PDB file of C-alpha atoms in Angstrom:
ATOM      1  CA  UNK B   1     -51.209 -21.053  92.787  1.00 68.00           C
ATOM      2  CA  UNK B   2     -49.374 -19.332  95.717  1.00 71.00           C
ATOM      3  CA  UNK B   3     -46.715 -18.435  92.883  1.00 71.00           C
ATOM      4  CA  UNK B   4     -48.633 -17.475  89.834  1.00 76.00           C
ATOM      5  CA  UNK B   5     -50.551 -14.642  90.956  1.00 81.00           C
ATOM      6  CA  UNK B   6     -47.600 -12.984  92.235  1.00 79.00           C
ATOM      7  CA  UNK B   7     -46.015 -13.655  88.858  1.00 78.00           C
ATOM      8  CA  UNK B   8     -49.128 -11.758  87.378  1.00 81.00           C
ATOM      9  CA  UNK B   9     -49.415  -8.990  89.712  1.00 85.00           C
ATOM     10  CA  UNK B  10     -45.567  -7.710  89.364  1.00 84.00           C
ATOM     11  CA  UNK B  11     -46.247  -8.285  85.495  1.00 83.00           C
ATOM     12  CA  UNK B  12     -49.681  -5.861  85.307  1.00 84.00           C
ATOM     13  CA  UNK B  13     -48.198  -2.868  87.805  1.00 89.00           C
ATOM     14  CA  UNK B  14     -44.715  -3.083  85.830  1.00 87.00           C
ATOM     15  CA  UNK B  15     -46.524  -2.801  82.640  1.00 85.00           C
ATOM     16  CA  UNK B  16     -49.250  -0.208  83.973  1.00 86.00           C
ATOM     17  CA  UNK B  17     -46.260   1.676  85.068  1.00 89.00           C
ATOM     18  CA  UNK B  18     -43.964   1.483  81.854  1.00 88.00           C
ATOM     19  CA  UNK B  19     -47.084   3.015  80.260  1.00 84.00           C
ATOM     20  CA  UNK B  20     -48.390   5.602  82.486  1.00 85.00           C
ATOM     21  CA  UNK B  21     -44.513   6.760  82.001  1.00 88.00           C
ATOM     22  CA  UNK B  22     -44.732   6.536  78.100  1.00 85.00           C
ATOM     23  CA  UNK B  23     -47.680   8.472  77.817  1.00 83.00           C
ATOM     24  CA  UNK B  24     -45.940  11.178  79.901  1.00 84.00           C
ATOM     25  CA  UNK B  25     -43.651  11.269  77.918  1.00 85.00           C
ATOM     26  CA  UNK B  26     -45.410  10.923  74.865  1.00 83.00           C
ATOM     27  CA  UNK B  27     -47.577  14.103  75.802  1.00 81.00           C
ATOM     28  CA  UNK B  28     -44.402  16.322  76.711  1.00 82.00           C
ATOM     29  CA  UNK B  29     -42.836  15.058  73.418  1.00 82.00           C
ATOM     30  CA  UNK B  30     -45.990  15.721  71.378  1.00 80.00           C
ATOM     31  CA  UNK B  31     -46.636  19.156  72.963  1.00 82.00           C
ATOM     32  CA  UNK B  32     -42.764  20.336  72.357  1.00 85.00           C
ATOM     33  CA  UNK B  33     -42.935  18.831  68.916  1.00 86.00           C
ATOM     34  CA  UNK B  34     -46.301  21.014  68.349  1.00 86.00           C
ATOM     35  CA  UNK B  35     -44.912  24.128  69.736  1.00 88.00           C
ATOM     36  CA  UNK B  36     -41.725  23.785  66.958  1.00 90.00           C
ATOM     37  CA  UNK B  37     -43.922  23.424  64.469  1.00 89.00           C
ATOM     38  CA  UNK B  38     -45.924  26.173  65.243  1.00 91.00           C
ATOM     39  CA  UNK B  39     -42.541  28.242  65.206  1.00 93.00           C
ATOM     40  CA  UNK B  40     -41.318  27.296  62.077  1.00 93.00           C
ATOM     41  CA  UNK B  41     -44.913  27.908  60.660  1.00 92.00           C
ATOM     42  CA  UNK B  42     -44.802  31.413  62.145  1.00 92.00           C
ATOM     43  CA  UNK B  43     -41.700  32.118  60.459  1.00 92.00           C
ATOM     44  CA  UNK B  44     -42.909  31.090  57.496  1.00 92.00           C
ATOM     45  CA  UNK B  45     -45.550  33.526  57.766  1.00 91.00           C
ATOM     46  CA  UNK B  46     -43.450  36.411  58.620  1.00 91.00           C
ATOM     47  CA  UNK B  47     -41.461  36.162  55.282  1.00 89.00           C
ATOM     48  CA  UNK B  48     -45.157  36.582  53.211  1.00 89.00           C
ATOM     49  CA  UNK B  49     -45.973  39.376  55.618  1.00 88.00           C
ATOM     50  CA  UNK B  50     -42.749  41.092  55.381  1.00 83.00           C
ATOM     51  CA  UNK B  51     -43.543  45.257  53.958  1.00 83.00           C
ATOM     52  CA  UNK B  52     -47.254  44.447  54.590  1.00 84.00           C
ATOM     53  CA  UNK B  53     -47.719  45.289  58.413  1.00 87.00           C
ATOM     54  CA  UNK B  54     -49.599  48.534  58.697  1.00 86.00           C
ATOM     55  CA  UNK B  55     -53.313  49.099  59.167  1.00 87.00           C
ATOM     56  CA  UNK B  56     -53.440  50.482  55.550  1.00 87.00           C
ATOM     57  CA  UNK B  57     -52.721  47.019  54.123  1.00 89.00           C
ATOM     58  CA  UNK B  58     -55.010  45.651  56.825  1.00 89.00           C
ATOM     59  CA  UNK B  59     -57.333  43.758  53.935  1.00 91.00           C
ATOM     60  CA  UNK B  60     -54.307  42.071  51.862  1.00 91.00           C
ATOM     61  CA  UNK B  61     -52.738  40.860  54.951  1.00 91.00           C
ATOM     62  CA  UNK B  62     -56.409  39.550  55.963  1.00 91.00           C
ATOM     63  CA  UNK B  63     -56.931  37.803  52.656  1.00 92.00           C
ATOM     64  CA  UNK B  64     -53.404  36.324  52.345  1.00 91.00           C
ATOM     65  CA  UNK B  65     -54.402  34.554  56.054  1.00 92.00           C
ATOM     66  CA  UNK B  66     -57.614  33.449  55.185  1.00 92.00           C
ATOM     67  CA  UNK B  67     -56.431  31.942  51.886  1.00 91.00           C
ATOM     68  CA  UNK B  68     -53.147  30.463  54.196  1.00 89.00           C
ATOM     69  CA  UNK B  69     -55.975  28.806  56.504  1.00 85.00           C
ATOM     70  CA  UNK B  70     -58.069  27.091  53.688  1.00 85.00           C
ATOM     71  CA  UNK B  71     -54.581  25.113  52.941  1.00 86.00           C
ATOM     72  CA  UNK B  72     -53.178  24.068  56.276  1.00 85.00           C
ATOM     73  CA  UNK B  73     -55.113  23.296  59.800  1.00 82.00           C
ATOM     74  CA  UNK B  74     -52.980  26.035  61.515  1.00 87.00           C
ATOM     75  CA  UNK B  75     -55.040  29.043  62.982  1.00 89.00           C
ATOM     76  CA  UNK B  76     -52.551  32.345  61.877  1.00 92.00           C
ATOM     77  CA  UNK B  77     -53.369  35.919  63.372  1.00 92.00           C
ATOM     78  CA  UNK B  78     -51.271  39.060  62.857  1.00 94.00           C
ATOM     79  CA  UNK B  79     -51.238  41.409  65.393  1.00 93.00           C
ATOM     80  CA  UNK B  80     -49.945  45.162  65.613  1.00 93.00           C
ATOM     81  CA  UNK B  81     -47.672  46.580  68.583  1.00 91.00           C
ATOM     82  CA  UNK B  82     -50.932  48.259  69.792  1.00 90.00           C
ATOM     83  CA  UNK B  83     -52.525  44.660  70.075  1.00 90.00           C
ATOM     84  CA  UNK B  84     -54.836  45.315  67.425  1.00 91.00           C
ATOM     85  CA  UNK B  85     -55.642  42.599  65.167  1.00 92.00           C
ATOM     86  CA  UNK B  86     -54.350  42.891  61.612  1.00 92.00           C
ATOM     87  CA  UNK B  87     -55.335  39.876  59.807  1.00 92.00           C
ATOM     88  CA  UNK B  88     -56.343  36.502  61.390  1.00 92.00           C
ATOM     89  CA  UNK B  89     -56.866  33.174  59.157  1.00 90.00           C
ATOM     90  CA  UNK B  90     -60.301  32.321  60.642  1.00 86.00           C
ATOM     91  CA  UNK B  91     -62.572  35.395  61.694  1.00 87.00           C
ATOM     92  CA  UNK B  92     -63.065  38.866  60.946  1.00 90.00           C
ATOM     93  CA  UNK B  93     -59.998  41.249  62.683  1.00 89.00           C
ATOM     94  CA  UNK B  94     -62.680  44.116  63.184  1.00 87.00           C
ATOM     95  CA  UNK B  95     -64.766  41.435  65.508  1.00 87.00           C
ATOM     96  CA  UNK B  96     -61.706  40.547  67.257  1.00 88.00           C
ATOM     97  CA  UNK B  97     -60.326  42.111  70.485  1.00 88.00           C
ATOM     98  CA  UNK B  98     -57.320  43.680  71.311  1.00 90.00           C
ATOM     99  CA  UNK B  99     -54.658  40.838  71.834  1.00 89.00           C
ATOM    100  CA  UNK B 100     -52.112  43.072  73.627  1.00 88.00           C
ATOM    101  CA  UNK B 101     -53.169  40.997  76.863  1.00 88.00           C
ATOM    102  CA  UNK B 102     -52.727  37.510  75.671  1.00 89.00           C
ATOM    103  CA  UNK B 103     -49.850  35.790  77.477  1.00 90.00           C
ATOM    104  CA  UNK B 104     -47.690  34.132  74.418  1.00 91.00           C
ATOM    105  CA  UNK B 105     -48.602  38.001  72.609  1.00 91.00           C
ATOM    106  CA  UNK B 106     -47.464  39.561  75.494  1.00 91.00           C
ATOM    107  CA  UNK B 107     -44.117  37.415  75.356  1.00 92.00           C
ATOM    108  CA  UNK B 108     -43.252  38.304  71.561  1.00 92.00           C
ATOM    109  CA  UNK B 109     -44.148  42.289  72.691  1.00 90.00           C
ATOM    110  CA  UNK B 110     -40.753  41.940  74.991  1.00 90.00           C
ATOM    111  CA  UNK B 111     -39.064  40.252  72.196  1.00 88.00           C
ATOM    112  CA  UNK B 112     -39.521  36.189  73.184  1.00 91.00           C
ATOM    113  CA  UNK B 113     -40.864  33.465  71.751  1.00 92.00           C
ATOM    114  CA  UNK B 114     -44.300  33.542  73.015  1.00 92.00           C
ATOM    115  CA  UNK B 115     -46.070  29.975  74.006  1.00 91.00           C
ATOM    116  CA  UNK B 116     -49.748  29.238  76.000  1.00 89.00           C
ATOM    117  CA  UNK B 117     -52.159  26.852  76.105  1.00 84.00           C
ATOM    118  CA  UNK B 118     -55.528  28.413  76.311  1.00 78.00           C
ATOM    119  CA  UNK B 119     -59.168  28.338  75.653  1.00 71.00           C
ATOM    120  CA  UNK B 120     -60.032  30.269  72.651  1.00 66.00           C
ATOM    121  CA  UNK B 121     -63.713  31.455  72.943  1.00 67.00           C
ATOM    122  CA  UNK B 122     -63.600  32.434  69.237  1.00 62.00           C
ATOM    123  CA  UNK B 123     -63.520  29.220  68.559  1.00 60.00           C
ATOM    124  CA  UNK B 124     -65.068  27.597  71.746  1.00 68.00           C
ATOM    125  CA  UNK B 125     -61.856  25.138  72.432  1.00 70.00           C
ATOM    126  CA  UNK B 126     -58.338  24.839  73.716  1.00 77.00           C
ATOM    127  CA  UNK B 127     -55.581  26.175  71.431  1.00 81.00           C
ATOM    128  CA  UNK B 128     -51.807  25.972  71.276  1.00 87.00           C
ATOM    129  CA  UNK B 129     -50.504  29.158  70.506  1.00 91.00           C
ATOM    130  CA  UNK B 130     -47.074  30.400  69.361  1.00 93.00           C
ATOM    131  CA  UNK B 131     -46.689  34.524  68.539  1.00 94.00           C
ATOM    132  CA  UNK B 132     -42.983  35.490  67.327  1.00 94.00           C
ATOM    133  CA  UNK B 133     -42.131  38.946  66.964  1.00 93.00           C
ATOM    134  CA  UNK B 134     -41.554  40.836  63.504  1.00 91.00           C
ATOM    135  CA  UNK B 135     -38.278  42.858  63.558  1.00 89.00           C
ATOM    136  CA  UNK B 136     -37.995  45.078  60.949  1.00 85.00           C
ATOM    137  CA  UNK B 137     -35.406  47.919  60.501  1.00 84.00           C
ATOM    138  CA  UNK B 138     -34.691  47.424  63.981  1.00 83.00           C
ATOM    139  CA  UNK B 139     -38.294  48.165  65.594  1.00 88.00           C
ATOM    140  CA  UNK B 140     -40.577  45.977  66.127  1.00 90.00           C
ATOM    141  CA  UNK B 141     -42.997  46.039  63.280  1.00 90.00           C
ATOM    142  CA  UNK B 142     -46.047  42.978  64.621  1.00 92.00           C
ATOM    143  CA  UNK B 143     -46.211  39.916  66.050  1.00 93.00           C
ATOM    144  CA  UNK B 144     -47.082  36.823  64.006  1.00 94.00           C
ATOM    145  CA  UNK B 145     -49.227  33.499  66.238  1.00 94.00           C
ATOM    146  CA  UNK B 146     -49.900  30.494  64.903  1.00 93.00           C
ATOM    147  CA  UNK B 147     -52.237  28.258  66.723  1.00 89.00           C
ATOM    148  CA  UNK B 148     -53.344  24.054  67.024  1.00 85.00           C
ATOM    149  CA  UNK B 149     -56.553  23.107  68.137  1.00 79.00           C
ATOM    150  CA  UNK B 150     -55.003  20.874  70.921  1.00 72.00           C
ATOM    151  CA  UNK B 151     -57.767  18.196  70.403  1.00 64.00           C
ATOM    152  CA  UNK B 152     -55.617  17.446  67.048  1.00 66.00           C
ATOM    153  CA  UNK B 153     -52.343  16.620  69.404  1.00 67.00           C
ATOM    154  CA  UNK B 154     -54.587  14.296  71.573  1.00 67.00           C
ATOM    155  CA  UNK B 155     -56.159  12.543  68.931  1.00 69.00           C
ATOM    156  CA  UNK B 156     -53.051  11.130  67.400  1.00 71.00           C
ATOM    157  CA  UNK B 157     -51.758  10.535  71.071  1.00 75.00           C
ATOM    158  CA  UNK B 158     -55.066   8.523  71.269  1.00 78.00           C
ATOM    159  CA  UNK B 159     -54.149   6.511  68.380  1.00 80.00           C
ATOM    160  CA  UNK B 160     -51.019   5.755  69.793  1.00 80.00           C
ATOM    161  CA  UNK B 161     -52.236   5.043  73.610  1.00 81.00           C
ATOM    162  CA  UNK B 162     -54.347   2.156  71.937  1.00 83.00           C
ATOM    163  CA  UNK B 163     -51.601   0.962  70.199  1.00 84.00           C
ATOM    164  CA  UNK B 164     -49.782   1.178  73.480  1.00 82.00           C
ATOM    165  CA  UNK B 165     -53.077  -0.303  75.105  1.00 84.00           C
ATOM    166  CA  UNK B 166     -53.346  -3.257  72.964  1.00 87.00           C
ATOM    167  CA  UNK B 167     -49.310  -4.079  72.814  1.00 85.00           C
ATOM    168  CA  UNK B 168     -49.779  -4.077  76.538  1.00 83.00           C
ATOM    169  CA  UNK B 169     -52.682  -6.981  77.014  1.00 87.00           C
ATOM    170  CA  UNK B 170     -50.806  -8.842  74.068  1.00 88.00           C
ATOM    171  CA  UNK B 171     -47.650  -8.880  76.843  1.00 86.00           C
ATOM    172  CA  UNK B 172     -49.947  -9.244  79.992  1.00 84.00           C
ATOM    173  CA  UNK B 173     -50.914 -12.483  78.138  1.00 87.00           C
ATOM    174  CA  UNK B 174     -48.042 -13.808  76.727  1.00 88.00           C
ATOM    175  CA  UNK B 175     -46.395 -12.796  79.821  1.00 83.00           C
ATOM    176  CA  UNK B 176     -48.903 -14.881  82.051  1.00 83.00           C
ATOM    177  CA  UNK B 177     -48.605 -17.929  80.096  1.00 86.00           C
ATOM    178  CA  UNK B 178     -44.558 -17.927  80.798  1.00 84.00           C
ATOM    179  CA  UNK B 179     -45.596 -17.162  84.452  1.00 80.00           C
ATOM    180  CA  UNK B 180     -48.045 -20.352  84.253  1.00 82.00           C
ATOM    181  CA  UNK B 181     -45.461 -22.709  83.042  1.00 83.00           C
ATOM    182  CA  UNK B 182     -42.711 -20.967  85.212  1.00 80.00           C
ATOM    183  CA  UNK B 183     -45.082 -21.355  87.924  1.00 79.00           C
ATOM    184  CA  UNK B 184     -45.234 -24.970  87.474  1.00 81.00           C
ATOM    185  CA  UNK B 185     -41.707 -26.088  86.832  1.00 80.00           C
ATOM    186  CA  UNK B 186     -41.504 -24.910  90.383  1.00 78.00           C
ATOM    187  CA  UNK B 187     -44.188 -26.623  91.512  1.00 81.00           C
ATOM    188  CA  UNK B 188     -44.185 -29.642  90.153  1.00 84.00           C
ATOM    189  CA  UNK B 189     -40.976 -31.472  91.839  1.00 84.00           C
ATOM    190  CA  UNK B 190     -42.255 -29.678  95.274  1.00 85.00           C
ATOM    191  CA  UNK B 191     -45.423 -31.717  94.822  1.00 85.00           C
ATOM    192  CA  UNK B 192     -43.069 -34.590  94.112  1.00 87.00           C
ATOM    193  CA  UNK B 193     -41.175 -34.030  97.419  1.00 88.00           C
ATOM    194  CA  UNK B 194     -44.458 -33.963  99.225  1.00 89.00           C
ATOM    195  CA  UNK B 195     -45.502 -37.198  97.980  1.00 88.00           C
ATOM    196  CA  UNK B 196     -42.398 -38.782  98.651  1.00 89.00           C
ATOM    197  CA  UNK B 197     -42.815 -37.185 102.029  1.00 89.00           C
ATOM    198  CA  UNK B 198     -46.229 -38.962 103.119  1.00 90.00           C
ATOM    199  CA  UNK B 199     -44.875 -42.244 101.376  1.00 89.00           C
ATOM    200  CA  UNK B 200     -42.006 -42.338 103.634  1.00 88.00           C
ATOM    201  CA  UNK B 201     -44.658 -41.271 106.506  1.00 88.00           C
ATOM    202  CA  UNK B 202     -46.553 -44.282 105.686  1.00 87.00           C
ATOM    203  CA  UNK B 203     -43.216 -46.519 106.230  1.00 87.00           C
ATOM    204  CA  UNK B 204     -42.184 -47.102 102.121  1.00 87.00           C
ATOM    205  CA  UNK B 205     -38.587 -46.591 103.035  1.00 87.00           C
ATOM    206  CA  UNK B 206     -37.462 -48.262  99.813  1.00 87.00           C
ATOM    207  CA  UNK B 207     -38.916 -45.447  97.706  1.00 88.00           C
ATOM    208  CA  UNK B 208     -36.344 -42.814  96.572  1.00 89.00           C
ATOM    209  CA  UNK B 209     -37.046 -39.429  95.352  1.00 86.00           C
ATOM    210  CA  UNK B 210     -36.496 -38.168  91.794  1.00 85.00           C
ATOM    211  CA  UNK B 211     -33.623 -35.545  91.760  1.00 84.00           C
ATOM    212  CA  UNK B 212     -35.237 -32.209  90.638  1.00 82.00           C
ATOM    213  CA  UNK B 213     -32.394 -30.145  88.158  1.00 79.00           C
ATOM    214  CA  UNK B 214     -33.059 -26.781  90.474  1.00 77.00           C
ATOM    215  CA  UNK B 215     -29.638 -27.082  92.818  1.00 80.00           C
ATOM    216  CA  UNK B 216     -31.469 -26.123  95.954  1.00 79.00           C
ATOM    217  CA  UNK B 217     -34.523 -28.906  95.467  1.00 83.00           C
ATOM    218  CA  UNK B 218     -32.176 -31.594  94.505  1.00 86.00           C
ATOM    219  CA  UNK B 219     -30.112 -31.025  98.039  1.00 88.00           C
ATOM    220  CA  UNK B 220     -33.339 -31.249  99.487  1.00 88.00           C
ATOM    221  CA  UNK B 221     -34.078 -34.544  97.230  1.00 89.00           C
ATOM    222  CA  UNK B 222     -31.244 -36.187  98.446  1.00 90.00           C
ATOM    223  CA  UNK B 223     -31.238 -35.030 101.609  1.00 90.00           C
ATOM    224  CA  UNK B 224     -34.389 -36.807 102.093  1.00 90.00           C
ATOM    225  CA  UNK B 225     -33.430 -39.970 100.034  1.00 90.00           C
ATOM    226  CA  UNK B 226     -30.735 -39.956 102.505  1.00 92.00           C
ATOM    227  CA  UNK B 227     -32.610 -40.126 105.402  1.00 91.00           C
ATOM    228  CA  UNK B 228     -35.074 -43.210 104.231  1.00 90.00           C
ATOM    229  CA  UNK B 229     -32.094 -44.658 103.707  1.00 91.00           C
ATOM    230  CA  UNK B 230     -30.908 -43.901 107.308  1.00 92.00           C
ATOM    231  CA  UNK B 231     -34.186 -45.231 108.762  1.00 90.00           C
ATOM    232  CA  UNK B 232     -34.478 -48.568 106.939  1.00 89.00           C
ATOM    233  CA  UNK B 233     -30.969 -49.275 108.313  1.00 90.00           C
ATOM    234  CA  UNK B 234     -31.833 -48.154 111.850  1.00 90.00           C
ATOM    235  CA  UNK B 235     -35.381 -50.007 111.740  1.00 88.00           C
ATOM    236  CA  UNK B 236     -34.050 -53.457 110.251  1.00 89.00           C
TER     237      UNK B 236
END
């Protein structure tokens, strides 16, 4: 019992470790993988809005979003140089602000790949946005965002914590019962060398110690067998 919990306790803190690491990574993987996707989607987009950006067109661009957005769970807004909202997948562009101050808008403005992770108060939660400027005959014609509600990211990295979560007390327990029996093929031939101990204490000098298989008990085993035999000699 001296050994076993120590068995346990290196068990629980590597595996609490192992998965405080994994779901670091996890979230850094999931969050890159999101922001790719989000790219590519944006992309997309700017090939169906290619010709259409100007405020003229304002309502075709608008309609082709909010039809886009009743197919796929991706929030898409298009927004002019001026930061003016052309055409945004879930709300009305004339309701909407001017985006020109946005951080990931602000990024595509100077030509980048914009990315941020803010609170939207349009739609009172945290979004992952993407905005990737439209180039067209060498000016910059509009930015195109694309956006993830980031509660959809942690929810399937909540599926796969308690995957992770249940793996891990299936190990802890598995892992303990190994420890147990580990524990007590260590134990046991100690206990034998203790009994042997008292019965040579109590003068059985004729009694001779099993040899345990572990190299350092059995020198110890027949160390002790030795010295019985030693003492019956002397005694007689």
């Amino acid at each position: 019992w001296q050994l076993y919990p120590s068995y346990l306790i290196i068990i629980v803190v590597s595996l609490t470790a192992m998965a405080l690491y994994t779901s670091r990574t996890l979230r850094v993987a999931g969050q890159e993988r999101a922001v790719e996707s989000l790219k590519v989607q944006a992309e997309i987009v700017e090939q169906l809005v290619a010709g259409r950006l100007s405020p003229d067109r304002a309502p075709e661009v608008d309609a082709l979003l909010k039809d886009l957005g009743r197919k796929i769970t991706t929030r898409i807004t298009i927004v002019m140089p001026s930061g003016l909202v052309l055409g945004d997948s879930e709300e009305d562009p004339a309701r909407m602000d001017n985006h020109a101050g946005r951080p990931e808008v602000k990024e595509a403005l100077a030509g980048k790949l914009g990315v941020s992770t803010r609170y939207s108060f349009t739609l009172n939660t945290n979004l992952i946005n993407v905005a990737i400027p439209v180039i067209q005959n060498g000016r910059l014609a509009g930015i195109v965002r694309t956006g993830m509600l980031s509660s959809e990211m942690g929810s399937a990295l909540l599926t796969i914590y308690e995957e992770i979560f249940v793996g891990g007390i299936v190990i802890v327990l598995l892992a303990a019962i190994i420890g147990f029996y580990a524990s007590r093929k260590i134990s046991l031939p100690i206990t034998e060398l203790k009994r042997g101990a008292i019965r040579f204490a109590d003068g059985d000098l004729h009694y001779r110690l099993g040899v345990p298989n572990s190299e350092e008990l059995a020198a110890l085993a027949e160390a002790m067998n030795a010295m019985a035999s030693q003492l019956h000699d002397r005694i007689t």
